[in-house]
Coordinates of C-alpha atoms and ligand atoms in Angstrom, one line a residue:
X1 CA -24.5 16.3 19.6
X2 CA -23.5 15.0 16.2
X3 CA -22.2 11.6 15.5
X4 CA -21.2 9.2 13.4
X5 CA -20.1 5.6 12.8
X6 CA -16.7 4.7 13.6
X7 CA -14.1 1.8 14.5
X8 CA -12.6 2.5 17.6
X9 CA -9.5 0.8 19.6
X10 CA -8.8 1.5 23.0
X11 CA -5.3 0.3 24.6
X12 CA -5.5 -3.6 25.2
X13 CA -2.5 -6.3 26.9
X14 CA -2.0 -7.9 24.1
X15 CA -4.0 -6.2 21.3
X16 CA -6.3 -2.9 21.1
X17 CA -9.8 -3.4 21.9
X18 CA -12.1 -2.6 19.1
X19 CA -15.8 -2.0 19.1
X20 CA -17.7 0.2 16.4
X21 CA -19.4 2.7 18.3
X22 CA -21.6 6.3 17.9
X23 CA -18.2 9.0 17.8
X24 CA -18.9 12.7 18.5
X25 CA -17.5 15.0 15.8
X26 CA -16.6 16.9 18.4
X27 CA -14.1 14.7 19.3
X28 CA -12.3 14.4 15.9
X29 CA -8.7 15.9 16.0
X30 CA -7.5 18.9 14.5
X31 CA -7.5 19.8 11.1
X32 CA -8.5 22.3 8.6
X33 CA -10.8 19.8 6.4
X34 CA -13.9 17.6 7.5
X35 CA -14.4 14.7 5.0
X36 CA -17.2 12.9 4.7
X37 CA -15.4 9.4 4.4
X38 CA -17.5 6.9 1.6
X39 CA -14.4 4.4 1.1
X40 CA -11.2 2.9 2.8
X41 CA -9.3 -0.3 2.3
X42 CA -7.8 -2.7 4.5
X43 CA -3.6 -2.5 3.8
X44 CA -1.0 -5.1 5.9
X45 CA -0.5 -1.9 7.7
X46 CA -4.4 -2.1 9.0
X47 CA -3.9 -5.4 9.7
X48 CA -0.6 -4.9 12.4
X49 CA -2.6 -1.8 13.5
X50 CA -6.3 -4.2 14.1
X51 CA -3.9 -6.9 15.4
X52 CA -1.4 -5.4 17.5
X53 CA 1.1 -7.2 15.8
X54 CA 3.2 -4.0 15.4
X55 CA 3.0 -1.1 17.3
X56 CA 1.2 0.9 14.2
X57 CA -1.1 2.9 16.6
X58 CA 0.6 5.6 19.0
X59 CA -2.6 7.4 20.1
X60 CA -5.5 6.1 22.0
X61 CA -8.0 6.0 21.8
X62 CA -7.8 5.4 18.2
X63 CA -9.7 5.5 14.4
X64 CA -7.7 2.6 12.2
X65 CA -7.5 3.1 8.9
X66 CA -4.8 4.6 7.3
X67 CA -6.3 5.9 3.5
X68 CA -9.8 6.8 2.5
X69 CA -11.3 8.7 -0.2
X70 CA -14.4 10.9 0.3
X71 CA -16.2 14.4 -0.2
X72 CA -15.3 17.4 1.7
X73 CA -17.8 18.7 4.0
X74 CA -16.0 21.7 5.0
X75 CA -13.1 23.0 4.5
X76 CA -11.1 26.6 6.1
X77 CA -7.8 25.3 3.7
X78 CA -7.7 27.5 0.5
X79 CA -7.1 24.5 -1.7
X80 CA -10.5 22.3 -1.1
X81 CA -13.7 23.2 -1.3
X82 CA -17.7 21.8 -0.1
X83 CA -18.3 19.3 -2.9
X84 CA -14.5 18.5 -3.8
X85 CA -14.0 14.9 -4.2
X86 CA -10.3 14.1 -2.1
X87 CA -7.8 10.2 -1.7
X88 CA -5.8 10.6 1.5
X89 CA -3.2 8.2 2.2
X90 CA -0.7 8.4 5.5
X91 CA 0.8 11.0 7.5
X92 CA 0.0 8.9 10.3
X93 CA -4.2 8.6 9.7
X94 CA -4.7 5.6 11.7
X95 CA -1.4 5.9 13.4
X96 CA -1.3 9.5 15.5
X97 CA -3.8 10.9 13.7
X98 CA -8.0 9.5 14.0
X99 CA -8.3 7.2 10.8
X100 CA -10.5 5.9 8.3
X101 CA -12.7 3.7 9.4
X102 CA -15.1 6.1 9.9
X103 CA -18.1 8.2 8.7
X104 CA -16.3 11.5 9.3
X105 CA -12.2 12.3 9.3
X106 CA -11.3 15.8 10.3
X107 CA -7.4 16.0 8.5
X108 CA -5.0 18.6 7.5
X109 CA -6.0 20.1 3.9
X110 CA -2.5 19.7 3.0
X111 CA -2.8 16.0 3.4
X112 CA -5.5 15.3 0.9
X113 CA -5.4 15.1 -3.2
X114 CA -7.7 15.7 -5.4
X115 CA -9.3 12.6 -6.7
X116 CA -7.5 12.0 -10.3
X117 CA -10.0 12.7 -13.6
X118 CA -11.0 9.5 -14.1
X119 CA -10.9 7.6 -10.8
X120 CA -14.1 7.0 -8.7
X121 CA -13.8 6.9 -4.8
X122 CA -14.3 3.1 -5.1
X123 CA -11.4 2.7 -7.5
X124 CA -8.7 5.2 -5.7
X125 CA -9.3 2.6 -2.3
X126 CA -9.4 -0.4 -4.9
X127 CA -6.0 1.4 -5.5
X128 CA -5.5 2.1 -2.0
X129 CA -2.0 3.1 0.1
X130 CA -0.8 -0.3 -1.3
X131 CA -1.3 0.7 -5.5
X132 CA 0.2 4.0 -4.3
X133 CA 3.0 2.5 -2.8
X134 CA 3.3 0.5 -5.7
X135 CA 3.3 3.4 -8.0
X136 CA 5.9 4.9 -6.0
X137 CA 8.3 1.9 -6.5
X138 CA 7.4 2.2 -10.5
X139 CA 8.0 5.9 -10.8
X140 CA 11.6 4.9 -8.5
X141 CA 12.5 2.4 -10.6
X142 CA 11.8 4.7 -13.8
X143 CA 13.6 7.5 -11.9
X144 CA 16.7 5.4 -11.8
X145 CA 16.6 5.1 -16.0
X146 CA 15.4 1.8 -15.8
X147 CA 13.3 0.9 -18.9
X148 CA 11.6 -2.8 -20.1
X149 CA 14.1 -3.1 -22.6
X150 CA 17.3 -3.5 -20.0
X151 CA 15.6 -6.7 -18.7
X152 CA 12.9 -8.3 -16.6
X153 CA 11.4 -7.0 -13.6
X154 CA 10.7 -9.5 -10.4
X155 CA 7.6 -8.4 -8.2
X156 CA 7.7 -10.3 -4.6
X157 CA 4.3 -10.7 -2.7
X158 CA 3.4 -10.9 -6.0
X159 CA -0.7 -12.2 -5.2
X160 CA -0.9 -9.4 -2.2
X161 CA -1.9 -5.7 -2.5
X162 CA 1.3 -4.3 -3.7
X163 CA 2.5 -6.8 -5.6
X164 CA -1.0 -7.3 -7.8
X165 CA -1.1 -3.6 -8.5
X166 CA 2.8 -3.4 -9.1
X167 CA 2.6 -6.5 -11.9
X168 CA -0.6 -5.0 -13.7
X169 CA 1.6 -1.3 -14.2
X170 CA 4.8 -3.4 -14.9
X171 CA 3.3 -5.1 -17.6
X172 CA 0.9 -2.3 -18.8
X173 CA 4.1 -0.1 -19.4
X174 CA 6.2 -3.2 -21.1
X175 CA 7.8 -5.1 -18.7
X176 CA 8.8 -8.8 -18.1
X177 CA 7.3 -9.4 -15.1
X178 CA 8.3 -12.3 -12.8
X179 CA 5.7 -12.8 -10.0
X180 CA 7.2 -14.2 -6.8
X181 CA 4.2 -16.0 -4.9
X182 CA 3.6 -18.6 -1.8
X183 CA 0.5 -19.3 -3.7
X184 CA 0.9 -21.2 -6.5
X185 CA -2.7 -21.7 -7.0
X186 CA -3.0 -18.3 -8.0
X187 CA -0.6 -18.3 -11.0
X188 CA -3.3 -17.7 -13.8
X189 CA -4.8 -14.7 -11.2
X190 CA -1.3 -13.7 -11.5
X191 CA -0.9 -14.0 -15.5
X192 CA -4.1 -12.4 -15.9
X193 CA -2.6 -9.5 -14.1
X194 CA 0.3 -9.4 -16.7
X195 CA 2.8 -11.6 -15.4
X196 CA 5.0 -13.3 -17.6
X197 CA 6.8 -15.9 -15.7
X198 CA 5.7 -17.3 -11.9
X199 CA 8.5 -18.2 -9.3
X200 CA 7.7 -20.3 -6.1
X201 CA 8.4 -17.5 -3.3
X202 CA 10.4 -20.1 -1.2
X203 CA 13.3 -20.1 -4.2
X204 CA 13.9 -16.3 -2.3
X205 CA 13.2 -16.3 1.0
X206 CA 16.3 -18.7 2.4
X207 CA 19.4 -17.3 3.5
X208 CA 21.2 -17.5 -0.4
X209 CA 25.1 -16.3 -1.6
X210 CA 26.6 -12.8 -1.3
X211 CA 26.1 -12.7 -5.2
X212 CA 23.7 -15.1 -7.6
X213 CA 23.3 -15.4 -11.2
X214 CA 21.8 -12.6 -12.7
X215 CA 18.3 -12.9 -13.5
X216 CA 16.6 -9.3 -13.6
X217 CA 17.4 -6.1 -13.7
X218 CA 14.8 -4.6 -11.5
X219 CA 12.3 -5.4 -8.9
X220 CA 9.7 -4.3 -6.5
X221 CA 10.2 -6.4 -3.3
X222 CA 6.9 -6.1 -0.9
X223 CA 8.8 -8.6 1.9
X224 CA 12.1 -7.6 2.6
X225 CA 14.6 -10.4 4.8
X226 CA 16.1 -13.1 3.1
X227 CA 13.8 -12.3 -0.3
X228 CA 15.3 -8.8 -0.6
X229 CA 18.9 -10.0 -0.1
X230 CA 18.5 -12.4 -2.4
X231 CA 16.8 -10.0 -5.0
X232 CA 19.8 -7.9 -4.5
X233 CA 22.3 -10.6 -4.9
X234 CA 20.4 -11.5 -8.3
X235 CA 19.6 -8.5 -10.0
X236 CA 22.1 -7.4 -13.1
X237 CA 24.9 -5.0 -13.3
X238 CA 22.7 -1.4 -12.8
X239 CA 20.1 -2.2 -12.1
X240 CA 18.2 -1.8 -9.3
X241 CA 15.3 -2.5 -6.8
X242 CA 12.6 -0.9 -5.0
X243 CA 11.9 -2.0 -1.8
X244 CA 8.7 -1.1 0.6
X245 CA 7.7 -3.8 2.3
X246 CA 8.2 -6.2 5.5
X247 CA 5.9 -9.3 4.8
X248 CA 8.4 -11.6 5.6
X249 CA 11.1 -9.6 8.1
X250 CA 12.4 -6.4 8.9
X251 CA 16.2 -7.5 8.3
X252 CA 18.1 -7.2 5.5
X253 CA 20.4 -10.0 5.8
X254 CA 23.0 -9.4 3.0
X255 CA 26.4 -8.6 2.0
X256 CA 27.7 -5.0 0.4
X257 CA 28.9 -7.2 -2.9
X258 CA 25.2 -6.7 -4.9
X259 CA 26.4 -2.7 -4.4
X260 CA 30.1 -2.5 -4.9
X261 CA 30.7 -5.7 -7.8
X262 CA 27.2 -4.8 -9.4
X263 CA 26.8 -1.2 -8.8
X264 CA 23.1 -2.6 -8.3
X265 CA 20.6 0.1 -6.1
X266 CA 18.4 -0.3 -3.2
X267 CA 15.4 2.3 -3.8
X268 CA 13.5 3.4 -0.6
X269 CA 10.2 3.9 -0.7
X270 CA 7.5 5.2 1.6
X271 CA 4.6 6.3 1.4
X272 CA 3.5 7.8 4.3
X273 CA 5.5 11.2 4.4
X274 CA 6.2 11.1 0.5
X275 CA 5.9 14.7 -0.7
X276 CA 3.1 15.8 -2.1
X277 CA 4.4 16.7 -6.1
X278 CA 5.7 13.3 -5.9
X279 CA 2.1 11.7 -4.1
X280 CA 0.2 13.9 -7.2
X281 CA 2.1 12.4 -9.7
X282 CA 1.5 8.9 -8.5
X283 CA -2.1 9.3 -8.2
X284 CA -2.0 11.1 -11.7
X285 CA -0.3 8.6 -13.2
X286 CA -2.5 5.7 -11.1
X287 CA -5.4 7.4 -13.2
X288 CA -3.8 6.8 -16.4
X289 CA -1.7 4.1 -16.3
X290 CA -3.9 1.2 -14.3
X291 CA -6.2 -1.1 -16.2
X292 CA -9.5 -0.7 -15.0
X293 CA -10.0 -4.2 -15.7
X294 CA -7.5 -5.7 -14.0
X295 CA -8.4 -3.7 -10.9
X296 CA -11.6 -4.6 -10.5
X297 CA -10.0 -8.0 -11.0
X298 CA -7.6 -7.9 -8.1
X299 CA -10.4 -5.8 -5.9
X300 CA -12.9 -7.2 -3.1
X301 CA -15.7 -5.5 -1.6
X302 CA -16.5 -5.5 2.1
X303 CA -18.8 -3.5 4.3
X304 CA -16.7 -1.9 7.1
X305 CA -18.3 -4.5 9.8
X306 CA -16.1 -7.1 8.3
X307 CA -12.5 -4.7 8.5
X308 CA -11.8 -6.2 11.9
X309 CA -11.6 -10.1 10.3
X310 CA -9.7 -8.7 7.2
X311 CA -7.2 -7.7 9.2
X312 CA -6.1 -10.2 10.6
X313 CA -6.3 -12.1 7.7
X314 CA -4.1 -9.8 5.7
X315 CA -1.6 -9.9 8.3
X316 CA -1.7 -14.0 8.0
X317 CA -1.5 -13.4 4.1
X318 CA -4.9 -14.9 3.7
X319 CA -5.8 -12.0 1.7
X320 CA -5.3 -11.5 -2.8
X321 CA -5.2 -8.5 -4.2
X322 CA -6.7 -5.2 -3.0
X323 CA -10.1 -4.9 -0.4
X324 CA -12.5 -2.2 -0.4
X325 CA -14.2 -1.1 2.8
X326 CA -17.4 0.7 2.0
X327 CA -17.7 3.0 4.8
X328 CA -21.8 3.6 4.2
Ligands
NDP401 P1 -0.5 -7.9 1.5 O1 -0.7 -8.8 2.7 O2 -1.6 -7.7 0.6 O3 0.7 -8.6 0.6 C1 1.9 -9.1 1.2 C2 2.2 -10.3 0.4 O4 3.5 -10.7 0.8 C3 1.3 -11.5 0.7 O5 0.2 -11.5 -0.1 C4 2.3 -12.7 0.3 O6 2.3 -12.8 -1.1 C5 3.6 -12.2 0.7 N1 4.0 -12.7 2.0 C6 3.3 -12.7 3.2 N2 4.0 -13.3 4.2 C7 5.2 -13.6 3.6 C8 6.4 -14.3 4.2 N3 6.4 -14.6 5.4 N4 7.4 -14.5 3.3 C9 7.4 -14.1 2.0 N5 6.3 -13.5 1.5 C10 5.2 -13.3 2.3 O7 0.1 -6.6 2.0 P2 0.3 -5.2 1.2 O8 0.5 -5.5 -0.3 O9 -0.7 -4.2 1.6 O10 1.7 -4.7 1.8 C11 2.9 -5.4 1.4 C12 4.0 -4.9 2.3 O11 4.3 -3.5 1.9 C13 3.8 -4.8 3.8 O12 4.9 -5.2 4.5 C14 3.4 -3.4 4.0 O13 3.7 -3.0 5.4 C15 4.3 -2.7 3.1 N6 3.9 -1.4 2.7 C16 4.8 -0.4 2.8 C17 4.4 0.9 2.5 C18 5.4 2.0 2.6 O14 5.1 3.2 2.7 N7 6.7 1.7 2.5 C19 3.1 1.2 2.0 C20 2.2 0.1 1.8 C21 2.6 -1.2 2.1 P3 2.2 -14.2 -1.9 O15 1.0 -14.9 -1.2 O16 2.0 -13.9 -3.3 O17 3.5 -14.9 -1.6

């Protein structure tokens, strides 16, 4: 019997029971691609999943980890080949689907990308789900004919995974960026990514007024609650925000004025069932676009042994910028 090295959680009272253990390939779900798996990362998303803080996982027992990048092993799908060098991010890997944090992941072909020109496996987990997602709130933003010239941008969770990869693109393409952050002692972390001004996160996150002065005309808000109202009620006439995250509530405590006196926009994003031309242009433009520098910068290394205590300190915001799980 074949095995391999994997992460497992098994149904827990209060959170899953994990315990890295031999997995039989034979047990890996359906799909039309085996990946050897070489890198992950550990998103907020892992973090709810390793702690049970939200009910992330829906199949037990389960493989966390919802991205990795690897080499296919074998593949029946027409578009991957032995060899071919693949990023997977979502469609419910770690969630329904058996995850990342494994030597092996056996996944729908039409899941993966191609690893970008230019991108090592290392880099597109440095990158991760979270500098995808942050991509995908660029490319929104851009999509609503937004451009640095109309204003500044305001990034919230500014020193976390989305937020570092979201300033270093904002400011790469032009922007003014305005870094929201708890952490004050990581404002020249957050200038060296390319942000131009440094707010104390707690000047957003209290209940505020149905409309504030205006002091951006776009923004990428990785928290949600009070700090996404707020956003709302101070972003300029047009302009708009892209919002992904939860890091501080799942609300949205606000009033229709930001919309109907502002004609201001609330972007969606996700990232987990994003279609794919829109996933390949992120990742294409990831390739281009990101300073290498400042992603090695923002990235930490950790063998997957140690995913279990990144979790949960991602999920208590203990964690800057982007990790990368070596999977070994
Ligand atoms: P991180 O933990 O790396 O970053 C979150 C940041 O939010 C923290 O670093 C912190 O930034 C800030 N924060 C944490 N707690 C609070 C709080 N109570 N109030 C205000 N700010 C807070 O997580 P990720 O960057 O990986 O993910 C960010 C969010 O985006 C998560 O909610 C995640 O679920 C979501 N997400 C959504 C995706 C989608 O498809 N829509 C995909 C990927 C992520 P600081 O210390 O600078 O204040």
């Amino acid at each position: 019997m074949t095995t391999f090295k994997a992460l497992v959680a098994t149904k827990g009272e209060t959170a899953p029971n994990l315990a890295f253990t031999d997995f039989a390939e034979s047990d890996l779900m359906e799909g039309d691609v085996t990946v050897r798996v070489t890198h992950s990362t550990v998103n907020y998303k892992d973090g709810l999943a390793i702690t049970g803080k939200a009910p992330v996982v829906r199949r037990w027992p389960m493989i966390p980890g919802i991205d990795f990048a690897g080499r296919v092993e074998a593949s029946d799908h027409p578009g991957f080949k032995p060899g071919d060098l693949v990023v997977l991010n979502g469609w419910g890997t770690g969630e329904t689907h058996l995850g990342a944090y494994a030597q092996k992941s056996r996944v729908k072909g039409d899941w993966l990308v191609p690893l970008p020109a230019g991108l090592t496996p290392a880099e597109a987990m440095a990158i991760g789900t979270a500098g995808y997602t942050a991509m995908l709130c660029v490319l929104a933003l851009e999509k609503h004919g937004l451009k640095p010239a109309d204003g500044p941008v305001v990034v919230t969770g500014a020193a976390g995974g989305v937020g570092s990869v979201a300033i270093a693109l904002l400011a790469k393409a032009g922007w003014h960026v305005i870094a929201s952050t708890g952490r004050a002692e990581e404002a020249d972390y957050l200038k060296g990514l390319g942000a131009a001004e440094i707010i104390d996160r707690n000047e957003l996150s209290q209940p505020g007024r149905p409309l504030g002065k205006e002091r951006w005309v776009a923004g990428v808000d990785a928290v949600g609650s009070h700090t996404l109202a707020n956003l709302l009620a101070m972003t300029k006439y047009g302009g708009a925000v892209a919002a992904c995250g939860l890091a501080q509530g799942m609300d949205l405590p606000m009033t229709v004025a930001p919309f109907i006196l502002r004609g201001v926009a609330l972007l969606g994003v996700d990232s987990v069932m994003c279609p794919k031309p829109r996933r390949l242009e992120a990742w294409q433009r990831l390739a281009t676009d990101l300073d290498r520098e400042k992603l090695a910068v923002m990235t930490t290394t950790i063998p997957l042994d140690a995913v279990i205590e990144t979790g949960k300190a991602i999920v208590e915001g203990k964690v800057k910028g982007r990790v990368v799980v070596e999977i070994g």
